[in-house]
PDB file of C-alpha atoms in Angstrom:
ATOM      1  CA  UNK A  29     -71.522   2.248  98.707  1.00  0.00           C
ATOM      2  CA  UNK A  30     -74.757   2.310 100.863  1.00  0.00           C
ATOM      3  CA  UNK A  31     -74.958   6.207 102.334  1.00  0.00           C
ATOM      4  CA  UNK A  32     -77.553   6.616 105.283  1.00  0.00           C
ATOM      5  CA  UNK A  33     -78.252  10.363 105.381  1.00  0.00           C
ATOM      6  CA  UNK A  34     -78.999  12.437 107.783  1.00  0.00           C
ATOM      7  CA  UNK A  35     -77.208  11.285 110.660  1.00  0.00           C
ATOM      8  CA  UNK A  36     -76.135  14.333 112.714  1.00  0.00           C
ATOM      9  CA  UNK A  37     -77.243  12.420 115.571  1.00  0.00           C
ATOM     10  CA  UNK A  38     -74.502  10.041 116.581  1.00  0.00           C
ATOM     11  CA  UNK A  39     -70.882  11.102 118.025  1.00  0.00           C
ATOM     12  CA  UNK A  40     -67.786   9.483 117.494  1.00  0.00           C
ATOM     13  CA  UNK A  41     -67.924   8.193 120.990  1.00  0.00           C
ATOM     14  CA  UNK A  42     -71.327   6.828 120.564  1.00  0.00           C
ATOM     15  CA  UNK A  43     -70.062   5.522 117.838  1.00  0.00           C
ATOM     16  CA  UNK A  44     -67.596   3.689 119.550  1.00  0.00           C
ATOM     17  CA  UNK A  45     -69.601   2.223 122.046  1.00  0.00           C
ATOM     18  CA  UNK A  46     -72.199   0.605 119.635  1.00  0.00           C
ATOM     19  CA  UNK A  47     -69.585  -0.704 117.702  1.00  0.00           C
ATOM     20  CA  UNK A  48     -67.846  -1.918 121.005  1.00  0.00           C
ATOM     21  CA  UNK A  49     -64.948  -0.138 119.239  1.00  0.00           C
ATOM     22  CA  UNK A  50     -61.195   0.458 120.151  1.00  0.00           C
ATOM     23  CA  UNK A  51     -60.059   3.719 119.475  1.00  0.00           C
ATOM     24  CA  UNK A  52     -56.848   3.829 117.415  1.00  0.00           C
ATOM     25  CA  UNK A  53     -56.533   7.404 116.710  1.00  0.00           C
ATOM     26  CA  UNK A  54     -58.401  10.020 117.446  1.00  0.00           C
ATOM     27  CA  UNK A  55     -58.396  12.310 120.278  1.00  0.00           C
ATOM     28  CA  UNK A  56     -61.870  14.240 119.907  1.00  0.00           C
ATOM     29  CA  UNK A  57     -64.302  11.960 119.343  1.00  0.00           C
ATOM     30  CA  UNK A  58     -67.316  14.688 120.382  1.00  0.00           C
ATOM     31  CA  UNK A  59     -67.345  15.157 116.087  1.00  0.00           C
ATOM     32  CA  UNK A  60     -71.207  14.675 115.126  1.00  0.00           C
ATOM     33  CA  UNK A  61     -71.373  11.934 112.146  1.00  0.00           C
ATOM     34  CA  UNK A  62     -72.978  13.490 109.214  1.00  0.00           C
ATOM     35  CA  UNK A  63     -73.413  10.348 107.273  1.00  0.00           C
ATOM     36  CA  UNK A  64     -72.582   6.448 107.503  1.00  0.00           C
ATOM     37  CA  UNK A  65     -70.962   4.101 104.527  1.00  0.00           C
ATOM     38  CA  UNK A  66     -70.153   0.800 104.025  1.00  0.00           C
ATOM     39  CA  UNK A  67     -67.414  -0.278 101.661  1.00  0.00           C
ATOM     40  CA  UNK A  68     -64.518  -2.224 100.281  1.00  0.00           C
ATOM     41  CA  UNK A  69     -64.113  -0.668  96.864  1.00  0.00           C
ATOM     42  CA  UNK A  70     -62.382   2.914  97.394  1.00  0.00           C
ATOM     43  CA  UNK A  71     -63.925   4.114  94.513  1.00  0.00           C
ATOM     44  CA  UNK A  72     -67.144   3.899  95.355  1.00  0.00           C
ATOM     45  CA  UNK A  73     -66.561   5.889  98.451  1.00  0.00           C
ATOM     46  CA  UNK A  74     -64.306   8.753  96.040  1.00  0.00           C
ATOM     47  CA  UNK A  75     -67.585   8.786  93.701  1.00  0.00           C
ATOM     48  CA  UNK A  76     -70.692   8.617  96.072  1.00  0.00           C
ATOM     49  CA  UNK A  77     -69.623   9.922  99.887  1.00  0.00           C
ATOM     50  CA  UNK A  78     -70.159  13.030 100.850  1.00  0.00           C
ATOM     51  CA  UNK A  79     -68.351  15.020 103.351  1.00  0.00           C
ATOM     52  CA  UNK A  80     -68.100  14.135 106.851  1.00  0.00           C
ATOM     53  CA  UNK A  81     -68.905  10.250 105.945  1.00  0.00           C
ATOM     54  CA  UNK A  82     -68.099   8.094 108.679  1.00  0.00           C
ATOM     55  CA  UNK A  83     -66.347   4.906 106.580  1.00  0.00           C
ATOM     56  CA  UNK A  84     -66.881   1.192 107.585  1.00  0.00           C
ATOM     57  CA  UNK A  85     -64.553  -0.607 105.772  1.00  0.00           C
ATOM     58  CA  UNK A  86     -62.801  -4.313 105.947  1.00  0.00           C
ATOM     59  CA  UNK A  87     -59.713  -2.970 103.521  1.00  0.00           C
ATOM     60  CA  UNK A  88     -56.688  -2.158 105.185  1.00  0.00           C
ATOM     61  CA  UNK A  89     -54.337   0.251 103.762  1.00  0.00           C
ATOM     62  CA  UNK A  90     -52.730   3.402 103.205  1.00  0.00           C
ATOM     63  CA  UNK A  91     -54.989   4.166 100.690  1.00  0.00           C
ATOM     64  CA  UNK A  92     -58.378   4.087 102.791  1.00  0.00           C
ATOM     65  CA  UNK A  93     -56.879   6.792 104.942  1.00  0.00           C
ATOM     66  CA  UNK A  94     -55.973   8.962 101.503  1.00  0.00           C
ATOM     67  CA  UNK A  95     -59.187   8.548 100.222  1.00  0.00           C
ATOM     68  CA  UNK A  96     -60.595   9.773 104.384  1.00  0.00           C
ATOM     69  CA  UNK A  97     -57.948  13.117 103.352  1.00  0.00           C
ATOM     70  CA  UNK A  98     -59.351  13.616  99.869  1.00  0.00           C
ATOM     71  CA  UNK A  99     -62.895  12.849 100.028  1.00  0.00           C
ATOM     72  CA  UNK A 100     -63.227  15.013 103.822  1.00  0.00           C
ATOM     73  CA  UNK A 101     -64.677  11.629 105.647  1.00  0.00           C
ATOM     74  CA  UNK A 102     -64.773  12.489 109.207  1.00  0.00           C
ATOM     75  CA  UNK A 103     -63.263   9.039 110.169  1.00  0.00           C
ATOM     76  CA  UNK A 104     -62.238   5.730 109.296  1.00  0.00           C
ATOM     77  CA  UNK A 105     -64.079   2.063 111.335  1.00  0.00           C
ATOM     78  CA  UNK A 106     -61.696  -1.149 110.115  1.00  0.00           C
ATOM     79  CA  UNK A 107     -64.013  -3.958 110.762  1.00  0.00           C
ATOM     80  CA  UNK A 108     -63.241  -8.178 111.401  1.00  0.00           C
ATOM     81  CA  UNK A 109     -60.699  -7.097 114.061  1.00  0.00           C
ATOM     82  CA  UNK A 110     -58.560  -6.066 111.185  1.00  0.00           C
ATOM     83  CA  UNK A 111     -55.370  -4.383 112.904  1.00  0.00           C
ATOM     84  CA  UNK A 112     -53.803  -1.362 110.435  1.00  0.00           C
ATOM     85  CA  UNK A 113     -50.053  -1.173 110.867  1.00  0.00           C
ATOM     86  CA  UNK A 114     -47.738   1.591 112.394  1.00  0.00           C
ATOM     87  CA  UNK A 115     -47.481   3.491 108.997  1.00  0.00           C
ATOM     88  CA  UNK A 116     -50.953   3.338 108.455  1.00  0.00           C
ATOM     89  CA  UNK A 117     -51.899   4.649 111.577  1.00  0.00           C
ATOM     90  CA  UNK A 118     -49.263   7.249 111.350  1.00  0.00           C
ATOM     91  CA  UNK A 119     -50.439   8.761 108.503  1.00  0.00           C
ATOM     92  CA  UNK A 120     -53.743   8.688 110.147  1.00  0.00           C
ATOM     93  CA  UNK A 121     -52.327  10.594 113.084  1.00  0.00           C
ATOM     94  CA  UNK A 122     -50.551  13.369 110.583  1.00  0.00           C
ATOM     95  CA  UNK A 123     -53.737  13.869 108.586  1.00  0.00           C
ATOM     96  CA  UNK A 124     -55.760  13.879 111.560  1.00  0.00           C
ATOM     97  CA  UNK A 125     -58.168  11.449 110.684  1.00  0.00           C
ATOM     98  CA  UNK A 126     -60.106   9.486 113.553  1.00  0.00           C
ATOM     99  CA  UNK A 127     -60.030   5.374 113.098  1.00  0.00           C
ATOM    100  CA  UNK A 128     -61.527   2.624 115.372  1.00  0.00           C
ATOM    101  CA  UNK A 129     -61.431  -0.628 115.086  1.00  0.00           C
ATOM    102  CA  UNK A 130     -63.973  -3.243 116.000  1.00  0.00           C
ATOM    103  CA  UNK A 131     -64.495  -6.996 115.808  1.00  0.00           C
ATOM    104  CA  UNK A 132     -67.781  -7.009 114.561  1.00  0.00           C
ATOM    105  CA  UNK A 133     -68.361  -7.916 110.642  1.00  0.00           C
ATOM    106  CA  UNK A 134     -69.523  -5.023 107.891  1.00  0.00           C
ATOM    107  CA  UNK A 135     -72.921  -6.618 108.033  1.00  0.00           C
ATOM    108  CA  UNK A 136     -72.983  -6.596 111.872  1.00  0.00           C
ATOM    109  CA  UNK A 137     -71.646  -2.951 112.527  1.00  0.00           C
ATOM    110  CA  UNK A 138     -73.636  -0.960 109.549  1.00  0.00           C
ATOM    111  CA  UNK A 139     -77.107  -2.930 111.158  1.00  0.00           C
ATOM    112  CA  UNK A 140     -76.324  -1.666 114.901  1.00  0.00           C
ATOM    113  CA  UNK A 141     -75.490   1.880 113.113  1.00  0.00           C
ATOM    114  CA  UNK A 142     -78.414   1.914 111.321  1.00  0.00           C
ATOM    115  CA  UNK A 143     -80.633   0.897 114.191  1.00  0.00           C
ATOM    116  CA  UNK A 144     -78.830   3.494 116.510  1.00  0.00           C
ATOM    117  CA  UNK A 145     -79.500   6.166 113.664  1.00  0.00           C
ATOM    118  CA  UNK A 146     -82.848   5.230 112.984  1.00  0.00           C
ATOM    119  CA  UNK A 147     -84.074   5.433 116.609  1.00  0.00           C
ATOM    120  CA  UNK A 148     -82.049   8.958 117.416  1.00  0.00           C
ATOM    121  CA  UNK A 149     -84.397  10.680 114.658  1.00  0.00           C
TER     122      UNK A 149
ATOM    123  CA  UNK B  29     -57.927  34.506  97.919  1.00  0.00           C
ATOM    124  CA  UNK B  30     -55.278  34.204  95.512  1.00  0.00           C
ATOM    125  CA  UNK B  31     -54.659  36.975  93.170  1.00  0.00           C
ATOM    126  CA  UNK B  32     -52.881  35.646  90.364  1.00  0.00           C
ATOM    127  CA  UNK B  33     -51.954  32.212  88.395  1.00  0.00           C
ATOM    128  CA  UNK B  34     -50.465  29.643  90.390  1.00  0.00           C
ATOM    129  CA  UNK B  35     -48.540  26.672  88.483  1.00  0.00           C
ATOM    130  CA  UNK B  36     -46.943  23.817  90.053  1.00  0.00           C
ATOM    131  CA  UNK B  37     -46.159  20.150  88.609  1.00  0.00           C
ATOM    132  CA  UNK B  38     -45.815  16.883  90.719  1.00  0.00           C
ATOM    133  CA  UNK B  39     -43.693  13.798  89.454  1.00  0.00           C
ATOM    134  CA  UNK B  40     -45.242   9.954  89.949  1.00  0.00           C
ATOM    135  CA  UNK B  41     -43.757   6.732  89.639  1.00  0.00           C
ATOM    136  CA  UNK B  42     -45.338   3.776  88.343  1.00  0.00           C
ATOM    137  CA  UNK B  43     -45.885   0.660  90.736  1.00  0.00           C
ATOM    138  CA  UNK B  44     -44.856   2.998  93.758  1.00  0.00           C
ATOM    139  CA  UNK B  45     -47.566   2.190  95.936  1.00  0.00           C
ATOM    140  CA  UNK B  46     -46.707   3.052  99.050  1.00  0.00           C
ATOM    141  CA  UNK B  47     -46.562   6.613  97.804  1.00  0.00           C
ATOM    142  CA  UNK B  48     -49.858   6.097  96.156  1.00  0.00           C
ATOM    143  CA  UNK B  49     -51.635   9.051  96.391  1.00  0.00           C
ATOM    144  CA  UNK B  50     -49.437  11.746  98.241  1.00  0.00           C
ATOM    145  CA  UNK B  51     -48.954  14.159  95.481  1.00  0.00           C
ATOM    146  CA  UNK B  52     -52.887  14.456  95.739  1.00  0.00           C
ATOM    147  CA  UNK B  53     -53.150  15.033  99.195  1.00  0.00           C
ATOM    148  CA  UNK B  54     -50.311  17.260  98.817  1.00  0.00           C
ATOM    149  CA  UNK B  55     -52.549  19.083  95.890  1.00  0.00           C
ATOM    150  CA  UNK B  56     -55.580  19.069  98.226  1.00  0.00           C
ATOM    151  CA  UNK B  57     -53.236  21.074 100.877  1.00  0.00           C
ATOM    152  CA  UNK B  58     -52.447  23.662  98.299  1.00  0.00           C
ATOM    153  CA  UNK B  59     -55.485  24.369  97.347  1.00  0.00           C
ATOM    154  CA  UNK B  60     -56.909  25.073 101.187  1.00  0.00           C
ATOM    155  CA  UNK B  61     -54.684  26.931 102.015  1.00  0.00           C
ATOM    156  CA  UNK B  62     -55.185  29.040  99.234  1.00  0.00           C
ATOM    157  CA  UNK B  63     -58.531  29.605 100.185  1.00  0.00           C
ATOM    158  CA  UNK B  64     -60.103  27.730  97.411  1.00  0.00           C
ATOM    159  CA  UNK B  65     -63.824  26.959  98.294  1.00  0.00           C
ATOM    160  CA  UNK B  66     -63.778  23.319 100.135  1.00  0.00           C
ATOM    161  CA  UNK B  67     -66.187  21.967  97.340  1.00  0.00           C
ATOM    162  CA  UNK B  68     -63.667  22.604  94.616  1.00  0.00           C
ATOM    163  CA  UNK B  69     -60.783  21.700  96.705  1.00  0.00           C
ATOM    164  CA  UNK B  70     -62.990  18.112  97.229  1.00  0.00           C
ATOM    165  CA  UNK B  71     -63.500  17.769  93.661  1.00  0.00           C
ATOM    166  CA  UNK B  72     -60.183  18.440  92.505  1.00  0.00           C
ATOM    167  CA  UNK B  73     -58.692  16.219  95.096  1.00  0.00           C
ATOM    168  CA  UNK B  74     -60.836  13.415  93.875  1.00  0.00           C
ATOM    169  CA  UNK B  75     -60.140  13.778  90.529  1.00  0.00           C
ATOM    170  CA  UNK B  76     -56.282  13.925  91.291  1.00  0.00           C
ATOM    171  CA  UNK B  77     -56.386  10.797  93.214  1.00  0.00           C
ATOM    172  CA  UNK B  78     -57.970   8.809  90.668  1.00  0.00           C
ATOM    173  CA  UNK B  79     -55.767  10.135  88.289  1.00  0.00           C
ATOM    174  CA  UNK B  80     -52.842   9.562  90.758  1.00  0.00           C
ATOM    175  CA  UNK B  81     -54.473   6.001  91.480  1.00  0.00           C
ATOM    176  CA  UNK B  82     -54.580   4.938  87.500  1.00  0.00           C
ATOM    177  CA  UNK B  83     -50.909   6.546  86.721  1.00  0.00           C
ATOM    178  CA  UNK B  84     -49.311   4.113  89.761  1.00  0.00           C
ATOM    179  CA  UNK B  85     -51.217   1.083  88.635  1.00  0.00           C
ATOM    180  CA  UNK B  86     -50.726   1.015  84.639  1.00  0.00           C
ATOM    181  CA  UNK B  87     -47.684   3.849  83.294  1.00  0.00           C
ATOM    182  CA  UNK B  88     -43.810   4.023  84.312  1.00  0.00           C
ATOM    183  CA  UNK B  89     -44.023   7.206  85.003  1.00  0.00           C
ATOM    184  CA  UNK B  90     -45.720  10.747  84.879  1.00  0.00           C
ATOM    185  CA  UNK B  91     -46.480  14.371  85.947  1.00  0.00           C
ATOM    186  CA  UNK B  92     -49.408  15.813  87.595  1.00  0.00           C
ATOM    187  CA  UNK B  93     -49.791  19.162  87.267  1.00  0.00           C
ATOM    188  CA  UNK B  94     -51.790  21.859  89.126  1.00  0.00           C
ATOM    189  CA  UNK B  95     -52.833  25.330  87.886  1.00  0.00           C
ATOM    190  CA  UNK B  96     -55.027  27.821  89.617  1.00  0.00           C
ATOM    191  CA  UNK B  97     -56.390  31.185  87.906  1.00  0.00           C
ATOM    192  CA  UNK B  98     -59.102  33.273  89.553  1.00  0.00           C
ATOM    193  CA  UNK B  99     -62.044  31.546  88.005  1.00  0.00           C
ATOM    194  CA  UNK B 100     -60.956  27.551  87.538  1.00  0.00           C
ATOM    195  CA  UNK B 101     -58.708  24.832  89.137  1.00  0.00           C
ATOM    196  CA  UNK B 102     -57.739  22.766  86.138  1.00  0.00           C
ATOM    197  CA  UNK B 103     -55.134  19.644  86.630  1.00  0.00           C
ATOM    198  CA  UNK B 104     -53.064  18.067  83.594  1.00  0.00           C
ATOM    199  CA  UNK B 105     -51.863  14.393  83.689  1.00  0.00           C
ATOM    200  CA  UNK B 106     -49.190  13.073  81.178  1.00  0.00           C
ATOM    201  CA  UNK B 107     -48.269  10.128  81.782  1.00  0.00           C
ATOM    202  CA  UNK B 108     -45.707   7.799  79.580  1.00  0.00           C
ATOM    203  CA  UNK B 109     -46.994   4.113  79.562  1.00  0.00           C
ATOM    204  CA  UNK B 110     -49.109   1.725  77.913  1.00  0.00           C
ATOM    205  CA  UNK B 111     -51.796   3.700  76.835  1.00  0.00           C
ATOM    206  CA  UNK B 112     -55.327   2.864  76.427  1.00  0.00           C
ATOM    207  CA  UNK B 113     -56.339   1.062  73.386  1.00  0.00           C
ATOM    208  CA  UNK B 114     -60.032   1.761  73.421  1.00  0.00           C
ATOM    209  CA  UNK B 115     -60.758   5.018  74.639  1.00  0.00           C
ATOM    210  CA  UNK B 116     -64.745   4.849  74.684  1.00  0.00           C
ATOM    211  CA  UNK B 117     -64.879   1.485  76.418  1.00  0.00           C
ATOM    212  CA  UNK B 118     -62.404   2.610  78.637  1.00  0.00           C
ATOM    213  CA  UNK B 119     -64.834   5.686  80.183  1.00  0.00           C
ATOM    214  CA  UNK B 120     -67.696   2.784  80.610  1.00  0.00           C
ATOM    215  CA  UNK B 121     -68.342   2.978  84.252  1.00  0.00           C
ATOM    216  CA  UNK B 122     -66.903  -1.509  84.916  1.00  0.00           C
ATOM    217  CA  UNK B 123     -64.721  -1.719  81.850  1.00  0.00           C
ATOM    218  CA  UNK B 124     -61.806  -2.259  84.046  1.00  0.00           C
ATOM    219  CA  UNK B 125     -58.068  -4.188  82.651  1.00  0.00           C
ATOM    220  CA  UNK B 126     -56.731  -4.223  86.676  1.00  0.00           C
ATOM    221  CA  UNK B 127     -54.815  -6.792  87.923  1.00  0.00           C
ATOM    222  CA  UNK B 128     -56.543  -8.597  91.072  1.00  0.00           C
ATOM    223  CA  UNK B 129     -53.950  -6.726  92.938  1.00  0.00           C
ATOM    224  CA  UNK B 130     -55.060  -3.185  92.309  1.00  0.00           C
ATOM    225  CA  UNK B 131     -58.503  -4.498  92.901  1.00  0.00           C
ATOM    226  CA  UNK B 132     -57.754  -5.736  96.316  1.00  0.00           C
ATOM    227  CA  UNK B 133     -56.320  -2.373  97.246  1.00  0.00           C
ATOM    228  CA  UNK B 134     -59.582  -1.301  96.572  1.00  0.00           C
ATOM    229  CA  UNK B 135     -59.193   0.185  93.410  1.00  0.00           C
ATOM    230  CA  UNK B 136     -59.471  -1.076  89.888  1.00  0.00           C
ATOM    231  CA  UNK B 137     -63.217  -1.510  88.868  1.00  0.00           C
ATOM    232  CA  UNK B 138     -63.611   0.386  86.365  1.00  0.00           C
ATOM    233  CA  UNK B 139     -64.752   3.346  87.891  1.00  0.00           C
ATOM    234  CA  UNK B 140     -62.325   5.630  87.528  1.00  0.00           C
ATOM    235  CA  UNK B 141     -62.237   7.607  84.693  1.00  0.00           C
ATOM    236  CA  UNK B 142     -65.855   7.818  84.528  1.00  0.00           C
ATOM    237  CA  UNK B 143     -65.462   9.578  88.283  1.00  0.00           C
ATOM    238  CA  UNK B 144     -62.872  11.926  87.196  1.00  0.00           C
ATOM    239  CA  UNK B 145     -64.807  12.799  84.565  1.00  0.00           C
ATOM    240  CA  UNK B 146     -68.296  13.748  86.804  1.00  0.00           C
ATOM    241  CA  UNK B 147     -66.268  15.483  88.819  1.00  0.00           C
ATOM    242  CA  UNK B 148     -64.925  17.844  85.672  1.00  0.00           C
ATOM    243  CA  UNK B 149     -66.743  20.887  84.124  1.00  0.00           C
ATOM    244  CA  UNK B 150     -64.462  20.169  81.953  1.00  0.00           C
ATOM    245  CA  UNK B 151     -62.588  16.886  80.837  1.00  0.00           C
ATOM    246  CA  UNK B 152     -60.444  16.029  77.547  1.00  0.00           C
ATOM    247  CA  UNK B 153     -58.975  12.540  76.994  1.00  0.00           C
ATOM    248  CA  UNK B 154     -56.142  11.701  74.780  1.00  0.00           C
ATOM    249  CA  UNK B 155     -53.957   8.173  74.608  1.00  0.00           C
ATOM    250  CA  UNK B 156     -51.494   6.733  72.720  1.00  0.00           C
ATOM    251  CA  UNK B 157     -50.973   3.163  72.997  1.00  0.00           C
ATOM    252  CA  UNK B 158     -47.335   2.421  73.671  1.00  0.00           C
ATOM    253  CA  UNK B 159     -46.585   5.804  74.522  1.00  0.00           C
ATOM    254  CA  UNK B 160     -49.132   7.260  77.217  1.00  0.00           C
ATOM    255  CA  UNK B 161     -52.184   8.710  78.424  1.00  0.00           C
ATOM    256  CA  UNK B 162     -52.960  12.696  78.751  1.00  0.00           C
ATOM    257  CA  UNK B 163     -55.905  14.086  80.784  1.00  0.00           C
ATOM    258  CA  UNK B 164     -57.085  17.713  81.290  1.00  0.00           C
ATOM    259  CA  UNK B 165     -59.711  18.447  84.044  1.00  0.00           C
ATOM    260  CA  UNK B 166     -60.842  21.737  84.753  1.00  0.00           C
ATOM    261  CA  UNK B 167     -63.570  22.893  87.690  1.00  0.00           C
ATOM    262  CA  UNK B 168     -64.916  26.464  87.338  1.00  0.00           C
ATOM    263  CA  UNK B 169     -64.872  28.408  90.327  1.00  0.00           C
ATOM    264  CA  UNK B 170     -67.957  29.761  91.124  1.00  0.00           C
ATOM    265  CA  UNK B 171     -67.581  33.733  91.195  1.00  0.00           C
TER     266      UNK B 171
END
């Protein structure tokens, strides 16, 4: 997973307007973003994240919002207009873990983070 | 801070994804609000999940269990299943046997017993094929 570290310069909500984001859980989205990745293999994110990772991801399921709980990511971004389901977003809601959702492709959303990042330092 | 031993064992089913990582979570609760330092929480969490992750995808069944003394957090995973033939190859970081359906639920690649592992202070393996896997983790508490 690519990190991009030190990052304490974008909020949630920025976050949400670069990505032209929808916000499907999350009620405080004034939470500074410590650090960015980009991933599909959950793994990756359990062995090189660090806490308070924002996660960009294009897999959908219960278990990206487990690893959010057990690795201490500060939020979840489904990319490709992928829509999680009612129990996914339910667990999200119990664990208290922020997701958004945007149409924009991995490739897309990590570039306009990473110019947004770059430019804030 | 806790003052004593603390013991407590989880139950997992094989193939029960949906459930696929709860007892972890559950674990990672525990521990926080035993006011276990969030580092060690983190790493035990991580290596319970993987654990948790591995037991759902390859055994029938298994335990998880938790124990906290004053100076360590140390998890035990029996697990009765298929076992792992090779051992060594198994800890290679891509040495993976998953089916392309564990992969596409994002796990599977071979990375997770080498992560539970870097996680550990300390780590023992033991399998038996046919009968099941056994791993001990334990993460020192710094005083």
């Amino acid at each position: 997973m690519a990190t991009v570290p030190k990052a304490a310069t974008l909020t949630l909500e920025e976050v949400r307007d670069i990505l032209e984001a929808e916000v499907l859980n999350g009620e405080d989205l004034s939470v500074n973003v410590d650090a960015f990745g980009a991933a599909d293999l959950l793994s990756d994110v359990l062995s090189t994240s660090r806490p308070g990772t924002l996660l960009l991801t294009g897999l959908v399921n219960l278990q990206v919002i487990r690893t959010a709980i057990v690795a201490d990511l500060c939020g979840v971004v489904f990319v490709r207009g992928k829509k999680p389901n009612a129990e996914i977003l339910s667990l999200a809601r119990e664990s208290k873990i922020p997701v958004l959702g945007t149409h924009l492709n991995m490739f897309e959303a990590a570039g306009r983070l990473y110019v947004a990042v770059s430019e804030s330092r | 801070m806790i003052q004593e031993a603390f013991e407590s064992t989880y139950h997992v089913l094989g193939r029960d994804f949906p459930n696929a990582g709860r007892v972890s979570t559950s674990i990672k609760d525990t521990l926080k609000r035993m006011g276990i330092h969030p580092l060690v929480v983190r790493r035990i969490a991580i290596v319970s999940y993987e654990a948790e992750m591995n037991l759902v995808m390859y055994a029938t069944r298994g335990k998880i269990s938790l124990r906290v003394s004053l100076d360590s957090v140390s998890i035990n995973v029996d697990d009765e299943g298929p076992g792992i033939p090779d051992v060594t190859l198994a800890m290679e970081e891509g040495y993976s046997t998953a089916t392309p359906e564990m992969r596409e639920m994002g796990f599977g690649a071979g990375m997770g017993l080498p992560n539970i592992r870097r996680n550990a202070d300390e780590f023992d393996i033991s399998s038996h094929v046919g009968r099941g896997t056994r791993l001990y983790i334990r993460v020192i508490q710094a005083a």
